[in-house]
Amino acid sequence: MWHQVQRAVVMDNQQPLKDINLISPDDWASTPEPVKHLVRVLMAEEQGAIADFSLNGQHITALRAQIQREQTLKRVFQSIRNSLDLDTIFTTATTEIAQLLAPLDCCIVHYVADQLIWHTVAAFHHRSDHPSTIDLKIPDANNLCSAQLRRRQVVKIDDTRSLYDQVNQSVAETTPGAWLLTPLVIEGRLWGCFSLLSPHPLSWSDDQVALAQAVATQLEVAIYQANLYQRLHQELDERRQVEAALRDSQSCFQAMAANLPGAIFRYILHSDGSDGVLYMSQGCHSLWEVDAEAVLDDANLLWAMVHPDDRPAMQASVLESARTLEPWRFTWRIITPSGREKWLEAAGQPTHHPNGDIVWDTLILDISDRKRAELRFQALAANTPGVIYQYVLCPDGTDAITYISPGCQEIWELTPQQIMDNVDLVWRMVSLEDLLPIRQSVLASARTLTLWTGEWKITTPSQQVRWLQATARPHPKANGDVVWDGLMLDITPQQVALEQRQQAEAALLASERRLSTLISNLPGFVYRSCNVPDYTAEFISQGSTMVTGYTPDEYLRGDVSYGQHIHPDDQQAVWDLAQSALQAHQPYECEYRIITKAGEERWVWERGQGIYADDGTLQWLEGFITDISDRKQAEAALRDSEARYRLLAENSKDLVCLHQLDGQYLYVSPSCQALLGYKYTQMWQQYPAQFIHSEDRSWVLEELQEAANGGKTVPITYRMRQKSGQYRWFETLTKPIMNGDGQIIQLQTTSRDVTERIQAQEQLQYDALHDSLTGLPNRHLLMDRLDLAIYRAQRLNCYAFAVIFLDLDRFKVINDSLGHLAGDKLLVAIARRLQAVLKEPNLVARLGGDEFVILLENIQDFLQVVQVTERLFEALRHPFSLDTRDVYTTASAGIVLASPDYREAVHLLRDADIAMYRAKTKGKACYEIFDAAMHAHAMHRLHLENDLRRAIDNQEFMLHYQPIVALDTGQLVGFEALIRWQHPHDGLKSPGEFIAIAEEIGLISAIDRWGLAAACQQLAHWQADFPQWANLKISVNLSAQDLQCPNLLAEIDQVLAQTGLRGQSLTLEITESMLIEDIETTIDLLSQMKHRGLQISIDDFGTGYSSLSYLHRLPVNSLKVDRSFVNQIQEDNKNHQIIKTIMALSRQLHLNAVAEGIETQIQVDWLRSLGYDLGQGYFFSHPLTAEAATDLLAQSLTWPMTIAR
């Protein structure tokens, strides 16, 4: 019936049917119009079943009651629409609707979004004893009804006993029964809800829902109108206040402008290039000698007075200010109508109007007197040597140079304006050693107000070094400033000359000291004598006492003459040699004997030369004399020794040689022909390298060199080439030959042919290390090689080896049946086949009996060992021909892979033997790997790969979400999606346990595609459930394989389309090392992502390959600092500097900086102080499940941010 009445009202304009027979004509005329409409509707709906329709008195009564309710609703709707007071609207609506729909109660609840609560603002309850619900506050969090209303859905609760969330259960305790909650949406935002409440359980009908929605629609219109009215009323009040303040401001401005020096005016430049003056104060006449009214009529009056030389610059400055909207400042000259020249200064602020006009509010002052004074002062400063300046020091420590003459450009290479704008430019040029003393002296002058003087050194931008000297007198200001007026001079030329003189004096003094020390330490003495007949000594060094026994003083006093000491037999020869050289102006050298003060005869060596005047006259004789007696004795001894040596050498069967220190043969004994086939003359003056075997040459020469350097005499054995080309082994003993001073001057070698001995030793060594039957290495050699392999494996990360223990399966049967001779032949044949399979440096050895051991070196993995083992098995599978029979045999193998646990070779053989016996238990031609750890690992990896493939098919992965927080506000801005594997048997696995393997076997892209879709789907649900989190973002990691996938962009587009997410909501994290593999392709791919609105972040920044050279080209949004830098951040720690540098780099490139791995408040404080935008880590939250993250969003949690530093 209710639905039919609605239809009747809707179709009020429908014409009555002509064949209505349900009501008599008399009754039809008196029937109320709404009933007529209902009848029309009912008849129209019946479509032919009209004959069965009858309308009795009961129907008429029901229709009249319904019409009365419709009229009541219409009155209520009209009343609330006509009211602009919210309280009146709410009271009227709840009271009237509740009375109309009795026994239903009615209330209106407002949603306070910033407080996340529901607040009851109006209610009507039929029961007088019903608890008041006005001002009732209902939490929004964990409220299922609230979540439905925020999705703009009508909430129907037929029985409040079915509620299961605690919030609504609590409300139902005071308001049990049934609820019908209809959302109220104002201007696109949820305002609250209109609620109908039944005291008893009730199944809400479609008609009741439609009525509630109709009431809600009227309430939305009324609330909107009331809110609009309140805003308009408030804006009207504010406008009245502004207009009143504007009138007061204009009155004050006019009064102030009349009393200001100069003039205030408003100048306009139209978009078409024309200009004008909108306002001019009365000061106009005192500046330009024209009235303000005349300027308002014609702005060209002002332009005409501008000095012709200043007009172009002034016009350009106005246009530049109009272009940049920077404040306009200018100084110029004018010529007034009376012919006076004035200097004016102006400052104005431009304003850009919507129509393109630019308006300046400007103050203009007459600065003619100041300008003339400045010009006079500048002329004075230009003619003053040095630089005139004014320096100001403020109480807070800041300083400035307020004036400096143009001469500063020659000193600092800066203009006066540059220095006055930034005094630090001058301070930075002061040398470090002078900076602190200069500043301290300035502070002392400021305290005592005494004259300040100083000298210091600067380095100019062109790297010129200058010395400056300054004098300045301080005087205080009332505000606490201290001002110095001073003169500064460039004293660089004087200072350079002073330094050069000081350096020359110091160098001369040092030279004299070095010369004195050198002369004192010489093994002899230096002299200087006058050119007089007896060559009187002028200078003799202290060494004379050791050589002659006479002191320098005895010579200088003339007590004795040096010429008297020369042996009588040598005097004439020495005199003749010296005179001949002096006459030829040449130096001379000679050796002779002297008689010392003690009467001893000694040999000396002298070198002398003359010092001549410009005319060639000999003036001085100077030279050096040293004692060579020891050398003379050694030479005599050497001559005797050589005679004896030659006698012995020429009669020896050994090869006896004498060498220079570089190895050259000085003497070769005649036995060289019998030993090597060379004559003496064929080896004399040759070098040993020409005769030594190439494999021995380098180390033999090194041994000879060591003997020459330090007298080493250890015998060495090496090969020398005979003239026939054959090589013989020689054992050589080297003996150094020294002079009287103990210096090695020659080498003597004695070499003996030991070829037969060496050959015998080699055969013995071979026999000791090889099997006599097969010729294979035996146990001794094998153990040596195994020890060496263990040693290499412990020291080289890239080196690995394996041991294979082979045992023939049927050898005993063959040996017993065919005899030991046949068995030996079989072992030899097997040895040859095993050797044919293996290559150097691999080794096959026979331990004894039918046991062989193979050492495989430089292996890559255990699969390589298995392949070699199978090749060995294949080589043994073919028959062996023994005499007239074909014999078949196989072998079992035990394999040991090298590991750090092995320290001794015997342990390797033991484990290989055990593994071989295990293989025999499996049957013939089988092998077993002993290394249980490696075997277990390989099997575990195989199982893990299979489980990963199954996990993708069964969707065993899940995502955890770690919050990303704004460090300045503590607000949640997004989550990073982190993959987890819920293994059916092993439980939850972290990414570190399977991601690397997934990348290796090519499964990572499938996992990443699932993670991307799941993360986007979850974010879409959150944004729908929580409208206040509409800007929430999600970060997803991509692998290198993802970037190489040609369908990556298409897959991302599909996910965004399916979930309805905007690209701005998704951040793709890419590691630093992935970017430079193919930089141009990567840049193109990232650019396409950026075009879609996707956010790009470089993950683990600072740990991968350096991409700084490409970073400025990469279309990325943020840099994510690796947790390893954040974990140990301290001010004095290098990690702090790295993080600080990354922050500076981010700012320079306009990128966001994100820090991960934050765990402490101290780290938060440091990162905030450095300016980092975002952060994540255990300090804020561990990674959360989707349910826990949903609860976090429902709470709208904000983390408190504090700065401890």
PDB file of C-alpha atoms in Angstrom, residues 820-1004:
ATOM      1  CA  HIS A 820      99.305 -62.534 -11.063  1.00  0.00           C
ATOM      2  CA  LEU A 821     101.153 -61.769 -14.296  1.00  0.00           C
ATOM      3  CA  ALA A 822      97.836 -61.146 -16.058  1.00  0.00           C
ATOM      4  CA  GLY A 823      96.681 -59.145 -13.075  1.00  0.00           C
ATOM      5  CA  ASP A 824      99.780 -56.950 -13.310  1.00  0.00           C
ATOM      6  CA  LYS A 825      99.171 -56.399 -17.026  1.00  0.00           C
ATOM      7  CA  LEU A 826      95.567 -55.436 -16.285  1.00  0.00           C
ATOM      8  CA  LEU A 827      96.690 -52.900 -13.659  1.00  0.00           C
ATOM      9  CA  VAL A 828      99.129 -51.337 -16.152  1.00  0.00           C
ATOM     10  CA  ALA A 829      96.400 -51.122 -18.821  1.00  0.00           C
ATOM     11  CA  ILE A 830      93.944 -49.579 -16.356  1.00  0.00           C
ATOM     12  CA  ALA A 831      96.592 -47.028 -15.323  1.00  0.00           C
ATOM     13  CA  ARG A 832      97.037 -45.968 -18.961  1.00  0.00           C
ATOM     14  CA  ARG A 833      93.276 -45.545 -19.503  1.00  0.00           C
ATOM     15  CA  LEU A 834      92.904 -43.480 -16.352  1.00  0.00           C
ATOM     16  CA  GLN A 835      95.795 -41.258 -17.428  1.00  0.00           C
ATOM     17  CA  ALA A 836      94.181 -40.787 -20.848  1.00  0.00           C
ATOM     18  CA  VAL A 837      90.974 -39.471 -19.254  1.00  0.00           C
ATOM     19  CA  LEU A 838      92.703 -36.953 -16.960  1.00  0.00           C
ATOM     20  CA  LYS A 839      94.589 -33.807 -17.911  1.00  0.00           C
ATOM     21  CA  GLU A 840      97.140 -31.697 -16.067  1.00  0.00           C
ATOM     22  CA  PRO A 841      97.249 -30.691 -13.270  1.00  0.00           C
ATOM     23  CA  ASN A 842      94.997 -33.592 -12.227  1.00  0.00           C
ATOM     24  CA  LEU A 843      96.792 -36.621 -10.779  1.00  0.00           C
ATOM     25  CA  VAL A 844      96.100 -40.380 -10.815  1.00  0.00           C
ATOM     26  CA  ALA A 845      98.066 -42.457  -8.280  1.00  0.00           C
ATOM     27  CA  ARG A 846      98.176 -46.131  -7.318  1.00  0.00           C
ATOM     28  CA  LEU A 847      98.009 -46.862  -3.617  1.00  0.00           C
ATOM     29  CA  GLY A 848      98.644 -50.584  -4.040  1.00  0.00           C
ATOM     30  CA  GLY A 849      96.740 -53.663  -5.154  1.00  0.00           C
ATOM     31  CA  ASP A 850      93.720 -52.600  -7.206  1.00  0.00           C
ATOM     32  CA  GLU A 851      93.246 -49.205  -5.509  1.00  0.00           C
ATOM     33  CA  PHE A 852      93.729 -45.961  -7.421  1.00  0.00           C
ATOM     34  CA  VAL A 853      93.254 -42.377  -6.221  1.00  0.00           C
ATOM     35  CA  ILE A 854      92.526 -39.399  -8.501  1.00  0.00           C
ATOM     36  CA  LEU A 855      93.166 -35.799  -7.410  1.00  0.00           C
ATOM     37  CA  LEU A 856      91.053 -33.285  -9.355  1.00  0.00           C
ATOM     38  CA  GLU A 857      92.203 -29.672  -9.011  1.00  0.00           C
ATOM     39  CA  ASN A 858      90.599 -26.326  -9.898  1.00  0.00           C
ATOM     40  CA  ILE A 859      87.079 -27.768  -9.980  1.00  0.00           C
ATOM     41  CA  GLN A 860      84.038 -25.509 -10.337  1.00  0.00           C
ATOM     42  CA  ASP A 861      81.361 -27.600  -8.620  1.00  0.00           C
ATOM     43  CA  PHE A 862      80.548 -31.166  -7.620  1.00  0.00           C
ATOM     44  CA  LEU A 863      78.777 -31.793 -10.939  1.00  0.00           C
ATOM     45  CA  GLN A 864      82.157 -31.509 -12.648  1.00  0.00           C
ATOM     46  CA  VAL A 865      83.520 -34.192 -10.315  1.00  0.00           C
ATOM     47  CA  VAL A 866      80.580 -36.455 -11.117  1.00  0.00           C
ATOM     48  CA  GLN A 867      81.163 -35.953 -14.834  1.00  0.00           C
ATOM     49  CA  VAL A 868      84.849 -36.925 -14.511  1.00  0.00           C
ATOM     50  CA  THR A 869      83.855 -39.989 -12.471  1.00  0.00           C
ATOM     51  CA  GLU A 870      81.420 -41.080 -15.159  1.00  0.00           C
ATOM     52  CA  ARG A 871      84.107 -40.632 -17.833  1.00  0.00           C
ATOM     53  CA  LEU A 872      86.443 -42.858 -15.773  1.00  0.00           C
ATOM     54  CA  PHE A 873      83.693 -45.482 -15.514  1.00  0.00           C
ATOM     55  CA  GLU A 874      83.142 -45.232 -19.277  1.00  0.00           C
ATOM     56  CA  ALA A 875      86.886 -45.760 -19.938  1.00  0.00           C
ATOM     57  CA  LEU A 876      86.873 -48.929 -17.806  1.00  0.00           C
ATOM     58  CA  ARG A 877      83.685 -50.283 -19.360  1.00  0.00           C
ATOM     59  CA  HIS A 878      85.444 -51.352 -22.578  1.00  0.00           C
ATOM     60  CA  PRO A 879      87.255 -54.765 -22.536  1.00  0.00           C
ATOM     61  CA  PHE A 880      90.982 -55.154 -21.884  1.00  0.00           C
ATOM     62  CA  SER A 881      92.972 -57.490 -24.154  1.00  0.00           C
ATOM     63  CA  LEU A 882      95.270 -59.690 -22.072  1.00  0.00           C
ATOM     64  CA  ASP A 883      97.212 -62.032 -24.292  1.00  0.00           C
ATOM     65  CA  THR A 884      94.391 -63.786 -26.185  1.00  0.00           C
ATOM     66  CA  ARG A 885      91.549 -62.941 -23.812  1.00  0.00           C
ATOM     67  CA  ASP A 886      89.217 -59.938 -23.446  1.00  0.00           C
ATOM     68  CA  VAL A 887      88.756 -59.099 -19.817  1.00  0.00           C
ATOM     69  CA  TYR A 888      85.965 -56.899 -18.452  1.00  0.00           C
ATOM     70  CA  THR A 889      86.053 -55.021 -15.181  1.00  0.00           C
ATOM     71  CA  THR A 890      84.345 -52.116 -13.441  1.00  0.00           C
ATOM     72  CA  ALA A 891      85.175 -49.953 -10.449  1.00  0.00           C
ATOM     73  CA  SER A 892      83.454 -48.420  -7.453  1.00  0.00           C
ATOM     74  CA  ALA A 893      84.306 -44.850  -6.478  1.00  0.00           C
ATOM     75  CA  GLY A 894      84.199 -42.823  -3.321  1.00  0.00           C
ATOM     76  CA  ILE A 895      84.290 -39.021  -3.756  1.00  0.00           C
ATOM     77  CA  VAL A 896      85.413 -36.417  -1.236  1.00  0.00           C
ATOM     78  CA  LEU A 897      84.966 -32.727  -1.988  1.00  0.00           C
ATOM     79  CA  ALA A 898      87.401 -30.300  -0.382  1.00  0.00           C
ATOM     80  CA  SER A 899      86.150 -28.368   2.616  1.00  0.00           C
ATOM     81  CA  PRO A 900      87.758 -26.131   5.277  1.00  0.00           C
ATOM     82  CA  ASP A 901      87.381 -28.976   7.785  1.00  0.00           C
ATOM     83  CA  TYR A 902      90.200 -30.946   6.183  1.00  0.00           C
ATOM     84  CA  ARG A 903      93.687 -30.237   7.547  1.00  0.00           C
ATOM     85  CA  GLU A 904      95.545 -33.511   6.756  1.00  0.00           C
ATOM     86  CA  ALA A 905      95.772 -35.665   3.634  1.00  0.00           C
ATOM     87  CA  VAL A 906      95.147 -38.908   5.540  1.00  0.00           C
ATOM     88  CA  HIS A 907      91.694 -37.683   6.515  1.00  0.00           C
ATOM     89  CA  LEU A 908      90.827 -37.127   2.864  1.00  0.00           C
ATOM     90  CA  LEU A 909      91.882 -40.667   1.958  1.00  0.00           C
ATOM     91  CA  ARG A 910      90.033 -42.098   4.958  1.00  0.00           C
ATOM     92  CA  ASP A 911      86.751 -40.403   4.002  1.00  0.00           C
ATOM     93  CA  ALA A 912      87.166 -41.276   0.320  1.00  0.00           C
ATOM     94  CA  ASP A 913      87.759 -44.924   1.272  1.00  0.00           C
ATOM     95  CA  ILE A 914      84.620 -44.946   3.429  1.00  0.00           C
ATOM     96  CA  ALA A 915      82.596 -43.433   0.592  1.00  0.00           C
ATOM     97  CA  MET A 916      83.991 -46.039  -1.813  1.00  0.00           C
ATOM     98  CA  TYR A 917      82.799 -48.896   0.399  1.00  0.00           C
ATOM     99  CA  ARG A 918      79.388 -47.256   0.623  1.00  0.00           C
ATOM    100  CA  ALA A 919      79.323 -47.217  -3.177  1.00  0.00           C
ATOM    101  CA  LYS A 920      80.159 -50.928  -3.318  1.00  0.00           C
ATOM    102  CA  THR A 921      77.085 -51.676  -1.205  1.00  0.00           C
ATOM    103  CA  LYS A 922      74.956 -50.120  -3.950  1.00  0.00           C
ATOM    104  CA  GLY A 923      76.345 -52.436  -6.646  1.00  0.00           C
ATOM    105  CA  LYS A 924      79.045 -52.398  -9.285  1.00  0.00           C
ATOM    106  CA  ALA A 925      80.155 -49.239 -11.153  1.00  0.00           C
ATOM    107  CA  CYS A 926      78.595 -46.932  -8.559  1.00  0.00           C
ATOM    108  CA  TYR A 927      79.910 -43.877  -6.792  1.00  0.00           C
ATOM    109  CA  GLU A 928      79.082 -42.156  -3.533  1.00  0.00           C
ATOM    110  CA  ILE A 929      79.859 -38.602  -2.334  1.00  0.00           C
ATOM    111  CA  PHE A 930      81.155 -38.672   1.206  1.00  0.00           C
ATOM    112  CA  ASP A 931      80.857 -34.900   1.909  1.00  0.00           C
ATOM    113  CA  ALA A 932      77.627 -35.102   3.884  1.00  0.00           C
ATOM    114  CA  ALA A 933      77.311 -31.358   4.365  1.00  0.00           C
ATOM    115  CA  MET A 934      77.621 -30.570   0.664  1.00  0.00           C
ATOM    116  CA  HIS A 935      75.418 -33.492  -0.239  1.00  0.00           C
ATOM    117  CA  ALA A 936      72.782 -32.376   2.226  1.00  0.00           C
ATOM    118  CA  HIS A 937      73.030 -28.824   0.951  1.00  0.00           C
ATOM    119  CA  ALA A 938      72.596 -29.901  -2.660  1.00  0.00           C
ATOM    120  CA  MET A 939      69.621 -32.041  -1.776  1.00  0.00           C
ATOM    121  CA  HIS A 940      68.156 -29.247   0.311  1.00  0.00           C
ATOM    122  CA  ARG A 941      68.534 -26.825  -2.587  1.00  0.00           C
ATOM    123  CA  LEU A 942      66.906 -29.278  -4.978  1.00  0.00           C
ATOM    124  CA  HIS A 943      63.970 -29.678  -2.618  1.00  0.00           C
ATOM    125  CA  LEU A 944      63.782 -25.914  -2.167  1.00  0.00           C
ATOM    126  CA  GLU A 945      63.617 -25.339  -5.926  1.00  0.00           C
ATOM    127  CA  ASN A 946      60.793 -27.863  -6.250  1.00  0.00           C
ATOM    128  CA  ASP A 947      58.983 -26.308  -3.282  1.00  0.00           C
ATOM    129  CA  LEU A 948      59.323 -22.842  -4.835  1.00  0.00           C
ATOM    130  CA  ARG A 949      57.694 -23.999  -8.067  1.00  0.00           C
ATOM    131  CA  ARG A 950      54.899 -25.589  -6.068  1.00  0.00           C
ATOM    132  CA  ALA A 951      54.551 -22.474  -3.917  1.00  0.00           C
ATOM    133  CA  ILE A 952      53.902 -20.311  -6.998  1.00  0.00           C
ATOM    134  CA  ASP A 953      51.179 -22.681  -8.198  1.00  0.00           C
ATOM    135  CA  ASN A 954      49.618 -22.972  -4.710  1.00  0.00           C
ATOM    136  CA  GLN A 955      50.002 -19.249  -3.891  1.00  0.00           C
ATOM    137  CA  GLU A 956      51.826 -19.934  -0.638  1.00  0.00           C
ATOM    138  CA  PHE A 957      53.266 -16.418  -0.514  1.00  0.00           C
ATOM    139  CA  MET A 958      51.975 -13.568   1.614  1.00  0.00           C
ATOM    140  CA  LEU A 959      52.858  -9.920   2.097  1.00  0.00           C
ATOM    141  CA  HIS A 960      53.835  -8.080   5.236  1.00  0.00           C
ATOM    142  CA  TYR A 961      53.687  -4.309   5.332  1.00  0.00           C
ATOM    143  CA  GLN A 962      56.213  -2.043   7.064  1.00  0.00           C
ATOM    144  CA  PRO A 963      55.030   1.530   7.703  1.00  0.00           C
ATOM    145  CA  ILE A 964      56.838   4.453   6.041  1.00  0.00           C
ATOM    146  CA  VAL A 965      56.594   7.567   8.232  1.00  0.00           C
ATOM    147  CA  ALA A 966      57.077  11.290   7.585  1.00  0.00           C
ATOM    148  CA  LEU A 967      59.908  12.235   9.942  1.00  0.00           C
ATOM    149  CA  ASP A 968      58.775  15.854  10.361  1.00  0.00           C
ATOM    150  CA  THR A 969      55.191  15.079  11.456  1.00  0.00           C
ATOM    151  CA  GLY A 970      55.193  11.417  12.468  1.00  0.00           C
ATOM    152  CA  GLN A 971      52.317  10.795  10.026  1.00  0.00           C
ATOM    153  CA  LEU A 972      51.997   7.485   8.204  1.00  0.00           C
ATOM    154  CA  VAL A 973      52.480   8.040   4.452  1.00  0.00           C
ATOM    155  CA  GLY A 974      52.654   4.510   3.126  1.00  0.00           C
ATOM    156  CA  PHE A 975      53.860   0.924   3.434  1.00  0.00           C
ATOM    157  CA  GLU A 976      56.618  -1.144   1.889  1.00  0.00           C
ATOM    158  CA  ALA A 977      55.313  -4.547   0.800  1.00  0.00           C
ATOM    159  CA  LEU A 978      57.672  -7.344   1.933  1.00  0.00           C
ATOM    160  CA  ILE A 979      57.302 -10.887   0.598  1.00  0.00           C
ATOM    161  CA  ARG A 980      57.059 -13.908   2.932  1.00  0.00           C
ATOM    162  CA  TRP A 981      56.701 -17.631   2.135  1.00  0.00           C
ATOM    163  CA  GLN A 982      54.330 -19.679   4.261  1.00  0.00           C
ATOM    164  CA  HIS A 983      55.957 -23.070   3.714  1.00  0.00           C
ATOM    165  CA  PRO A 984      53.532 -25.905   4.454  1.00  0.00           C
ATOM    166  CA  HIS A 985      56.115 -27.812   6.543  1.00  0.00           C
ATOM    167  CA  ASP A 986      58.883 -25.373   7.513  1.00  0.00           C
ATOM    168  CA  GLY A 987      56.614 -22.445   8.464  1.00  0.00           C
ATOM    169  CA  LEU A 988      57.189 -18.786   7.588  1.00  0.00           C
ATOM    170  CA  LYS A 989      60.353 -18.120   5.555  1.00  0.00           C
ATOM    171  CA  SER A 990      62.013 -14.714   5.182  1.00  0.00           C
ATOM    172  CA  PRO A 991      63.120 -13.394   1.749  1.00  0.00           C
ATOM    173  CA  GLY A 992      66.774 -14.142   2.516  1.00  0.00           C
ATOM    174  CA  GLU A 993      65.993 -17.872   2.475  1.00  0.00           C
ATOM    175  CA  PHE A 994      64.553 -18.081  -1.042  1.00  0.00           C
ATOM    176  CA  ILE A 995      64.854 -14.843  -3.093  1.00  0.00           C
ATOM    177  CA  ALA A 996      68.435 -15.512  -4.266  1.00  0.00           C
ATOM    178  CA  ILE A 997      67.529 -19.044  -5.378  1.00  0.00           C
ATOM    179  CA  ALA A 998      64.389 -17.779  -7.110  1.00  0.00           C
ATOM    180  CA  GLU A 999      66.533 -15.313  -9.059  1.00  0.00           C
ATOM    181  CA  GLU A1000      68.990 -18.000 -10.095  1.00  0.00           C
ATOM    182  CA  ILE A1001      66.332 -20.408 -11.408  1.00  0.00           C
ATOM    183  CA  GLY A1002      64.242 -17.701 -13.095  1.00  0.00           C
ATOM    184  CA  LEU A1003      61.210 -17.727 -10.766  1.00  0.00           C
ATOM    185  CA  ILE A1004      61.651 -14.254  -9.282  1.00  0.00           C
TER     186      ILE A1004
END
